[in-house]
Amino acid sequence: MKPQETITGLYWTMPEVLLPEIPRHSVSITDFGAVEGGLADNTEAFRQAIEAVAGAGGGRVVIPAGIWLTGPLKLTSRLELHAQAGAVVRFSKRFEDYPLIASQFEGKPSIRCQSPLDAEGAEHLAITGKGVFDGGGEAWRPVKRWKMTEKQWERLRSSGGIVDEAEGMWWPTAAAMEGAGRVERLLGEGKREAADFLPCRDYLRPNLLSFRRCSRILLDGPTFQNSAAWNLHPWASEHITIRNVTVRNPWFGQNGDGLDLDSCRYAVVEGCSFDVGDDAICIKSGKDEAGRALGIPSEYISVKNCTVYHGHGGFVIGSEMSGGVRRVHVTDCTFMGTDIGLRFKSARGRGGVVEDIVIERIRMTDIAGEAISFHLFYEGVEGSGTARDERYPVTVETPVFRGISIEDVACDGAEKAFLVNGLAEMPLEGVTVRGFTAAARQGVICHHVKRLTLEDVRLYTVEGPLVKLHQSRDVELIRLGGEGGEPGGTMLSVSGDLSARIESRDPQTASSLRNVTATAGADVKAVQLS
């Protein structure tokens, strides 16, 4: 397999991402007695096929067309799992088939059920072909009532399982419903061994794919769907190529992320399709103290030519980013019907630095919330305080977002075009948005931002000013245009006593900003029109 070509970003050169080298040796699962049809348990046939390839020094395990039922698979080095067109690998829905192992989930070391596609410390690992890997997630996932119609909810209840006392959540078993409390008690007692958590197994849902500390990974061609939790989760791994894959989870799927690159470096994601129940393409690097202690940033990542049909966010950084995220290049992607388009999120307590992010040529339609958002302040949760302007001491727990360039973005339909909720003690800093056109109910709304440039931005809104700035400074508005609110209404609103040095350096922009309001301690002299 040929290596990837290098990619030059705005601040760095993307290193070569190495592909796996797999020997030509090949076996079929049918050589070891696998029976298609979806009724026979083929776990042993898969195990023997993988073992035979490993014993030969590596090679390809072929999964022919058909429906193949199996338990979780432990993948080894120099292995290519090749699912031919028409192959559907269905993973067991029996909880007892999934051993508890030490793993990672939501940014922290965790005891989890072994993933259906599981590897640790493996090198030269590939999953290819046009087949489908189905995680049987409906057996595991809790479901929130508000995400169902009444008819769907009644059908779900009648299928079995249990509903909590508030009748707001369906669980597959009582053990699953009680699992969160049991896990918390066990951790409080200092329990860390997998055997201690056996009573919680129903709750410890596996990700469909979990590769931990692996190198030279290729996912090319298959569909990965219906996971119990996240779909694809490479952790602390490097040289990762994910291309031409389809990732699917039900829109109501709890924790139904598409791809989570977590503390990974040297990765290319291209030509992929996502339709999921949570964030679609997500970059993470650990949560809070655990992430900072691990100290492995996600870096040198390229995402290009991907399409997201549904998800909480199209492309996302955070909120678990305590180890840092840097040198990420996202280009030529389309998001349709996601809750948010480009989504950056964190909170006090995380720490970590997100920087050197370049995003170009993004198209969005029918975004439910914000086309672009930076939520660094979660009101009233995760230790973020209860007042937006309240300042906390700057410590290692303070997240930093800086050095971000977003260019050539179009959005047809959103609640807000661009939203920033920064921290009073650590504003979002050094962000350039250039060539952005959006039709949205509201335009740009920024709280606590420093060194922001909006250039060639055209906004078509139905409510409020085009741009609202609160406690923001060193802001450049260059060729800002569009239509907002009532004809002749306010185009720019500035508030907060710290707002300063807000400048328009273009006559056309100065003319369009003929109406400026300053409130909540702001001085209209903070705005310079030239």
PDB file of C-alpha atoms in Angstrom, residues 129-326:
ATOM      1  CA  GLY A 129     -14.210  -4.210   1.684  1.00  0.00           C
ATOM      2  CA  LYS A 130     -17.810  -3.172   1.054  1.00  0.00           C
ATOM      3  CA  GLY A 131     -19.427  -5.257   3.791  1.00  0.00           C
ATOM      4  CA  VAL A 132     -21.318  -4.145   6.901  1.00  0.00           C
ATOM      5  CA  PHE A 133     -20.372  -4.457  10.582  1.00  0.00           C
ATOM      6  CA  ASP A 134     -23.469  -4.183  12.791  1.00  0.00           C
ATOM      7  CA  GLY A 135     -22.976  -3.741  16.538  1.00  0.00           C
ATOM      8  CA  GLY A 136     -26.474  -4.832  17.637  1.00  0.00           C
ATOM      9  CA  GLY A 137     -26.772  -1.624  19.623  1.00  0.00           C
ATOM     10  CA  GLU A 138     -30.519  -1.830  20.179  1.00  0.00           C
ATOM     11  CA  ALA A 139     -29.894  -4.574  22.762  1.00  0.00           C
ATOM     12  CA  TRP A 140     -27.747  -2.224  24.858  1.00  0.00           C
ATOM     13  CA  ARG A 141     -28.832   1.387  24.446  1.00  0.00           C
ATOM     14  CA  PRO A 142     -31.116   3.281  26.814  1.00  0.00           C
ATOM     15  CA  VAL A 143     -33.651   5.480  25.021  1.00  0.00           C
ATOM     16  CA  LYS A 144     -35.017   8.844  26.151  1.00  0.00           C
ATOM     17  CA  ARG A 145     -38.777   9.146  25.900  1.00  0.00           C
ATOM     18  CA  TRP A 146     -38.737  12.631  24.370  1.00  0.00           C
ATOM     19  CA  LYS A 147     -36.910  11.242  21.347  1.00  0.00           C
ATOM     20  CA  MET A 148     -39.802   8.884  20.538  1.00  0.00           C
ATOM     21  CA  THR A 149     -43.321   9.350  19.265  1.00  0.00           C
ATOM     22  CA  GLU A 150     -45.976   7.932  21.592  1.00  0.00           C
ATOM     23  CA  LYS A 151     -46.470   4.943  19.300  1.00  0.00           C
ATOM     24  CA  GLN A 152     -42.713   4.269  19.169  1.00  0.00           C
ATOM     25  CA  TRP A 153     -42.457   4.626  22.943  1.00  0.00           C
ATOM     26  CA  GLU A 154     -45.272   2.151  23.577  1.00  0.00           C
ATOM     27  CA  ARG A 155     -43.760  -0.313  21.104  1.00  0.00           C
ATOM     28  CA  LEU A 156     -40.405  -0.019  22.875  1.00  0.00           C
ATOM     29  CA  ARG A 157     -41.975  -0.570  26.303  1.00  0.00           C
ATOM     30  CA  SER A 158     -43.887  -3.591  25.093  1.00  0.00           C
ATOM     31  CA  SER A 159     -40.679  -5.158  23.746  1.00  0.00           C
ATOM     32  CA  GLY A 160     -39.400  -5.715  27.304  1.00  0.00           C
ATOM     33  CA  GLY A 161     -36.874  -3.854  29.395  1.00  0.00           C
ATOM     34  CA  ILE A 162     -37.669  -1.411  32.171  1.00  0.00           C
ATOM     35  CA  VAL A 163     -38.635   2.266  32.479  1.00  0.00           C
ATOM     36  CA  ASP A 164     -37.270   4.510  35.228  1.00  0.00           C
ATOM     37  CA  GLU A 165     -39.522   5.980  37.908  1.00  0.00           C
ATOM     38  CA  ALA A 166     -39.860   9.297  36.097  1.00  0.00           C
ATOM     39  CA  GLU A 167     -40.914   7.397  32.950  1.00  0.00           C
ATOM     40  CA  GLY A 168     -38.418   9.417  30.960  1.00  0.00           C
ATOM     41  CA  MET A 169     -35.902   6.695  30.057  1.00  0.00           C
ATOM     42  CA  TRP A 170     -36.205   3.102  28.835  1.00  0.00           C
ATOM     43  CA  TRP A 171     -33.464   0.630  29.764  1.00  0.00           C
ATOM     44  CA  PRO A 172     -32.929  -2.875  28.387  1.00  0.00           C
ATOM     45  CA  THR A 173     -32.541  -4.379  31.885  1.00  0.00           C
ATOM     46  CA  ALA A 174     -32.773  -3.357  35.534  1.00  0.00           C
ATOM     47  CA  ALA A 175     -29.006  -3.968  35.872  1.00  0.00           C
ATOM     48  CA  ALA A 176     -28.369  -1.490  33.056  1.00  0.00           C
ATOM     49  CA  MET A 177     -30.587   1.132  34.712  1.00  0.00           C
ATOM     50  CA  GLU A 178     -28.843   0.688  38.059  1.00  0.00           C
ATOM     51  CA  GLY A 179     -25.376   0.493  36.526  1.00  0.00           C
ATOM     52  CA  ALA A 180     -24.364   4.140  36.843  1.00  0.00           C
ATOM     53  CA  GLY A 181     -24.940   4.164  40.590  1.00  0.00           C
ATOM     54  CA  ARG A 182     -23.173   0.840  41.047  1.00  0.00           C
ATOM     55  CA  VAL A 183     -20.132   1.980  39.043  1.00  0.00           C
ATOM     56  CA  GLU A 184     -19.878   5.174  41.083  1.00  0.00           C
ATOM     57  CA  ARG A 185     -20.022   3.218  44.352  1.00  0.00           C
ATOM     58  CA  LEU A 186     -17.384   0.732  43.207  1.00  0.00           C
ATOM     59  CA  LEU A 187     -15.024   3.508  42.132  1.00  0.00           C
ATOM     60  CA  GLY A 188     -15.611   5.223  45.465  1.00  0.00           C
ATOM     61  CA  GLU A 189     -14.578   2.002  47.199  1.00  0.00           C
ATOM     62  CA  GLY A 190     -11.346   1.938  45.201  1.00  0.00           C
ATOM     63  CA  LYS A 191     -12.354  -0.994  43.014  1.00  0.00           C
ATOM     64  CA  ARG A 192     -10.442  -1.138  39.731  1.00  0.00           C
ATOM     65  CA  GLU A 193     -10.453  -4.789  38.637  1.00  0.00           C
ATOM     66  CA  ALA A 194     -12.736  -5.913  35.824  1.00  0.00           C
ATOM     67  CA  ALA A 195     -14.221  -8.703  37.955  1.00  0.00           C
ATOM     68  CA  ASP A 196     -15.500  -6.120  40.444  1.00  0.00           C
ATOM     69  CA  PHE A 197     -17.752  -4.631  37.771  1.00  0.00           C
ATOM     70  CA  LEU A 198     -19.485  -7.790  36.552  1.00  0.00           C
ATOM     71  CA  PRO A 199     -22.816  -6.757  38.154  1.00  0.00           C
ATOM     72  CA  CYS A 200     -22.638  -3.590  36.001  1.00  0.00           C
ATOM     73  CA  ARG A 201     -21.942  -5.300  32.667  1.00  0.00           C
ATOM     74  CA  ASP A 202     -25.339  -4.465  31.150  1.00  0.00           C
ATOM     75  CA  TYR A 203     -24.563  -0.778  31.719  1.00  0.00           C
ATOM     76  CA  LEU A 204     -20.962  -0.799  30.393  1.00  0.00           C
ATOM     77  CA  ARG A 205     -21.872  -0.604  26.717  1.00  0.00           C
ATOM     78  CA  PRO A 206     -19.015  -1.257  24.260  1.00  0.00           C
ATOM     79  CA  ASN A 207     -17.984   0.984  21.397  1.00  0.00           C
ATOM     80  CA  LEU A 208     -18.264  -0.852  18.075  1.00  0.00           C
ATOM     81  CA  LEU A 209     -14.533  -0.421  17.368  1.00  0.00           C
ATOM     82  CA  SER A 210     -11.885   0.268  19.994  1.00  0.00           C
ATOM     83  CA  PHE A 211      -8.220   0.372  18.931  1.00  0.00           C
ATOM     84  CA  ARG A 212      -5.906   1.303  21.814  1.00  0.00           C
ATOM     85  CA  ARG A 213      -2.225   2.187  21.376  1.00  0.00           C
ATOM     86  CA  CYS A 214      -2.199   0.863  17.830  1.00  0.00           C
ATOM     87  CA  SER A 215      -0.217   2.030  14.796  1.00  0.00           C
ATOM     88  CA  ARG A 216      -0.675   2.033  11.017  1.00  0.00           C
ATOM     89  CA  ILE A 217      -4.424   1.536  10.870  1.00  0.00           C
ATOM     90  CA  LEU A 218      -6.562   1.493   7.723  1.00  0.00           C
ATOM     91  CA  LEU A 219     -10.363   1.490   7.555  1.00  0.00           C
ATOM     92  CA  ASP A 220     -11.358   1.537   3.889  1.00  0.00           C
ATOM     93  CA  GLY A 221     -14.789   0.783   2.432  1.00  0.00           C
ATOM     94  CA  PRO A 222     -17.074  -0.868   5.021  1.00  0.00           C
ATOM     95  CA  THR A 223     -20.186   0.368   6.760  1.00  0.00           C
ATOM     96  CA  PHE A 224     -19.964   0.524  10.563  1.00  0.00           C
ATOM     97  CA  GLN A 225     -23.375   0.838  12.151  1.00  0.00           C
ATOM     98  CA  ASN A 226     -25.727   0.385  15.079  1.00  0.00           C
ATOM     99  CA  SER A 227     -23.173   0.583  17.856  1.00  0.00           C
ATOM    100  CA  ALA A 228     -24.103   0.226  21.508  1.00  0.00           C
ATOM    101  CA  ALA A 229     -22.144   3.465  22.161  1.00  0.00           C
ATOM    102  CA  TRP A 230     -19.538   5.259  20.018  1.00  0.00           C
ATOM    103  CA  ASN A 231     -18.928   3.721  16.605  1.00  0.00           C
ATOM    104  CA  LEU A 232     -15.208   4.181  15.886  1.00  0.00           C
ATOM    105  CA  HIS A 233     -12.768   4.982  18.693  1.00  0.00           C
ATOM    106  CA  PRO A 234      -9.014   4.926  18.029  1.00  0.00           C
ATOM    107  CA  TRP A 235      -7.250   5.923  21.262  1.00  0.00           C
ATOM    108  CA  ALA A 236      -3.569   6.862  21.788  1.00  0.00           C
ATOM    109  CA  SER A 237      -2.859   5.562  18.290  1.00  0.00           C
ATOM    110  CA  GLU A 238      -0.980   6.924  15.285  1.00  0.00           C
ATOM    111  CA  HIS A 239      -0.813   6.669  11.503  1.00  0.00           C
ATOM    112  CA  ILE A 240      -4.543   6.250  10.994  1.00  0.00           C
ATOM    113  CA  THR A 241      -6.266   6.317   7.599  1.00  0.00           C
ATOM    114  CA  ILE A 242     -10.063   6.232   7.465  1.00  0.00           C
ATOM    115  CA  ARG A 243     -11.524   6.551   3.989  1.00  0.00           C
ATOM    116  CA  ASN A 244     -14.625   5.651   2.007  1.00  0.00           C
ATOM    117  CA  VAL A 245     -16.458   4.347   5.071  1.00  0.00           C
ATOM    118  CA  THR A 246     -20.093   4.835   6.051  1.00  0.00           C
ATOM    119  CA  VAL A 247     -20.870   5.311   9.743  1.00  0.00           C
ATOM    120  CA  ARG A 248     -24.473   5.018  10.941  1.00  0.00           C
ATOM    121  CA  ASN A 249     -26.264   5.113  14.282  1.00  0.00           C
ATOM    122  CA  PRO A 250     -29.931   5.887  15.005  1.00  0.00           C
ATOM    123  CA  TRP A 251     -30.494   9.602  15.545  1.00  0.00           C
ATOM    124  CA  PHE A 252     -31.841   8.843  19.045  1.00  0.00           C
ATOM    125  CA  GLY A 253     -28.876   6.603  19.927  1.00  0.00           C
ATOM    126  CA  GLN A 254     -27.447   7.494  23.351  1.00  0.00           C
ATOM    127  CA  ASN A 255     -23.702   8.340  23.056  1.00  0.00           C
ATOM    128  CA  GLY A 256     -23.996   7.473  19.380  1.00  0.00           C
ATOM    129  CA  ASP A 257     -20.856   9.274  18.139  1.00  0.00           C
ATOM    130  CA  GLY A 258     -19.565   8.490  14.669  1.00  0.00           C
ATOM    131  CA  LEU A 259     -15.769   8.814  14.891  1.00  0.00           C
ATOM    132  CA  ASP A 260     -13.767   9.846  17.955  1.00  0.00           C
ATOM    133  CA  LEU A 261     -10.057  10.355  17.296  1.00  0.00           C
ATOM    134  CA  ASP A 262      -8.831  10.436  20.888  1.00  0.00           C
ATOM    135  CA  SER A 263      -5.222  11.356  21.744  1.00  0.00           C
ATOM    136  CA  CYS A 264      -4.226  10.318  18.231  1.00  0.00           C
ATOM    137  CA  ARG A 265      -1.678  11.740  15.804  1.00  0.00           C
ATOM    138  CA  TYR A 266      -1.015  11.451  12.075  1.00  0.00           C
ATOM    139  CA  ALA A 267      -4.534  10.745  10.845  1.00  0.00           C
ATOM    140  CA  VAL A 268      -6.377  11.229   7.550  1.00  0.00           C
ATOM    141  CA  VAL A 269     -10.173  10.969   7.309  1.00  0.00           C
ATOM    142  CA  GLU A 270     -11.487  11.343   3.766  1.00  0.00           C
ATOM    143  CA  GLY A 271     -14.471  10.522   1.586  1.00  0.00           C
ATOM    144  CA  CYS A 272     -16.571   9.262   4.500  1.00  0.00           C
ATOM    145  CA  SER A 273     -20.300   9.520   5.250  1.00  0.00           C
ATOM    146  CA  PHE A 274     -21.818   9.928   8.727  1.00  0.00           C
ATOM    147  CA  ASP A 275     -25.421   9.730   9.940  1.00  0.00           C
ATOM    148  CA  VAL A 276     -25.362   9.334  13.710  1.00  0.00           C
ATOM    149  CA  GLY A 277     -27.028  10.093  17.051  1.00  0.00           C
ATOM    150  CA  ASP A 278     -24.317  12.307  18.592  1.00  0.00           C
ATOM    151  CA  ASP A 279     -21.219  14.136  17.345  1.00  0.00           C
ATOM    152  CA  ALA A 280     -20.145  12.877  13.924  1.00  0.00           C
ATOM    153  CA  ILE A 281     -16.412  13.600  13.413  1.00  0.00           C
ATOM    154  CA  CYS A 282     -14.930  14.380  16.817  1.00  0.00           C
ATOM    155  CA  ILE A 283     -11.398  15.125  18.032  1.00  0.00           C
ATOM    156  CA  LYS A 284     -10.686  14.436  21.724  1.00  0.00           C
ATOM    157  CA  SER A 285      -7.706  14.024  24.063  1.00  0.00           C
ATOM    158  CA  GLY A 286      -8.872  12.977  27.507  1.00  0.00           C
ATOM    159  CA  LYS A 287     -10.954  14.570  30.246  1.00  0.00           C
ATOM    160  CA  ASP A 288      -9.840  16.782  33.133  1.00  0.00           C
ATOM    161  CA  GLU A 289      -7.051  15.483  35.383  1.00  0.00           C
ATOM    162  CA  ALA A 290      -6.903  12.069  33.670  1.00  0.00           C
ATOM    163  CA  GLY A 291      -6.428  13.684  30.254  1.00  0.00           C
ATOM    164  CA  ARG A 292      -3.817  16.129  31.507  1.00  0.00           C
ATOM    165  CA  ALA A 293      -1.909  13.332  33.267  1.00  0.00           C
ATOM    166  CA  LEU A 294      -1.885  11.219  30.097  1.00  0.00           C
ATOM    167  CA  GLY A 295      -0.710  14.285  28.197  1.00  0.00           C
ATOM    168  CA  ILE A 296      -1.130  12.919  24.663  1.00  0.00           C
ATOM    169  CA  PRO A 297      -2.517  15.588  22.312  1.00  0.00           C
ATOM    170  CA  SER A 298      -4.460  14.862  19.166  1.00  0.00           C
ATOM    171  CA  GLU A 299      -2.369  16.394  16.403  1.00  0.00           C
ATOM    172  CA  TYR A 300      -1.616  16.356  12.691  1.00  0.00           C
ATOM    173  CA  ILE A 301      -5.090  15.393  11.563  1.00  0.00           C
ATOM    174  CA  SER A 302      -6.642  15.958   8.121  1.00  0.00           C
ATOM    175  CA  VAL A 303     -10.387  15.655   7.473  1.00  0.00           C
ATOM    176  CA  LYS A 304     -11.564  16.148   3.894  1.00  0.00           C
ATOM    177  CA  ASN A 305     -14.436  15.422   1.521  1.00  0.00           C
ATOM    178  CA  CYS A 306     -16.750  14.045   4.201  1.00  0.00           C
ATOM    179  CA  THR A 307     -20.539  14.320   4.436  1.00  0.00           C
ATOM    180  CA  VAL A 308     -22.592  14.394   7.641  1.00  0.00           C
ATOM    181  CA  TYR A 309     -26.348  13.865   7.361  1.00  0.00           C
ATOM    182  CA  HIS A 310     -27.224  13.967  11.040  1.00  0.00           C
ATOM    183  CA  GLY A 311     -25.368  14.477  14.292  1.00  0.00           C
ATOM    184  CA  HIS A 312     -25.078  16.805  17.247  1.00  0.00           C
ATOM    185  CA  GLY A 313     -22.067  18.330  15.504  1.00  0.00           C
ATOM    186  CA  GLY A 314     -20.652  17.919  12.005  1.00  0.00           C
ATOM    187  CA  PHE A 315     -17.012  18.472  12.926  1.00  0.00           C
ATOM    188  CA  VAL A 316     -16.270  18.751  16.649  1.00  0.00           C
ATOM    189  CA  ILE A 317     -13.341  19.412  18.967  1.00  0.00           C
ATOM    190  CA  GLY A 318     -14.023  18.544  22.630  1.00  0.00           C
ATOM    191  CA  SER A 319     -15.389  18.605  25.079  1.00  0.00           C
ATOM    192  CA  GLU A 320     -12.771  16.118  26.339  1.00  0.00           C
ATOM    193  CA  MET A 321      -9.635  17.935  25.130  1.00  0.00           C
ATOM    194  CA  SER A 322      -7.482  18.106  28.274  1.00  0.00           C
ATOM    195  CA  GLY A 323      -4.405  16.691  26.542  1.00  0.00           C
ATOM    196  CA  GLY A 324      -4.620  19.327  23.804  1.00  0.00           C
ATOM    197  CA  VAL A 325      -5.597  19.411  20.142  1.00  0.00           C
ATOM    198  CA  ARG A 326      -3.403  21.043  17.508  1.00  0.00           C
TER     199      ARG A 326
END
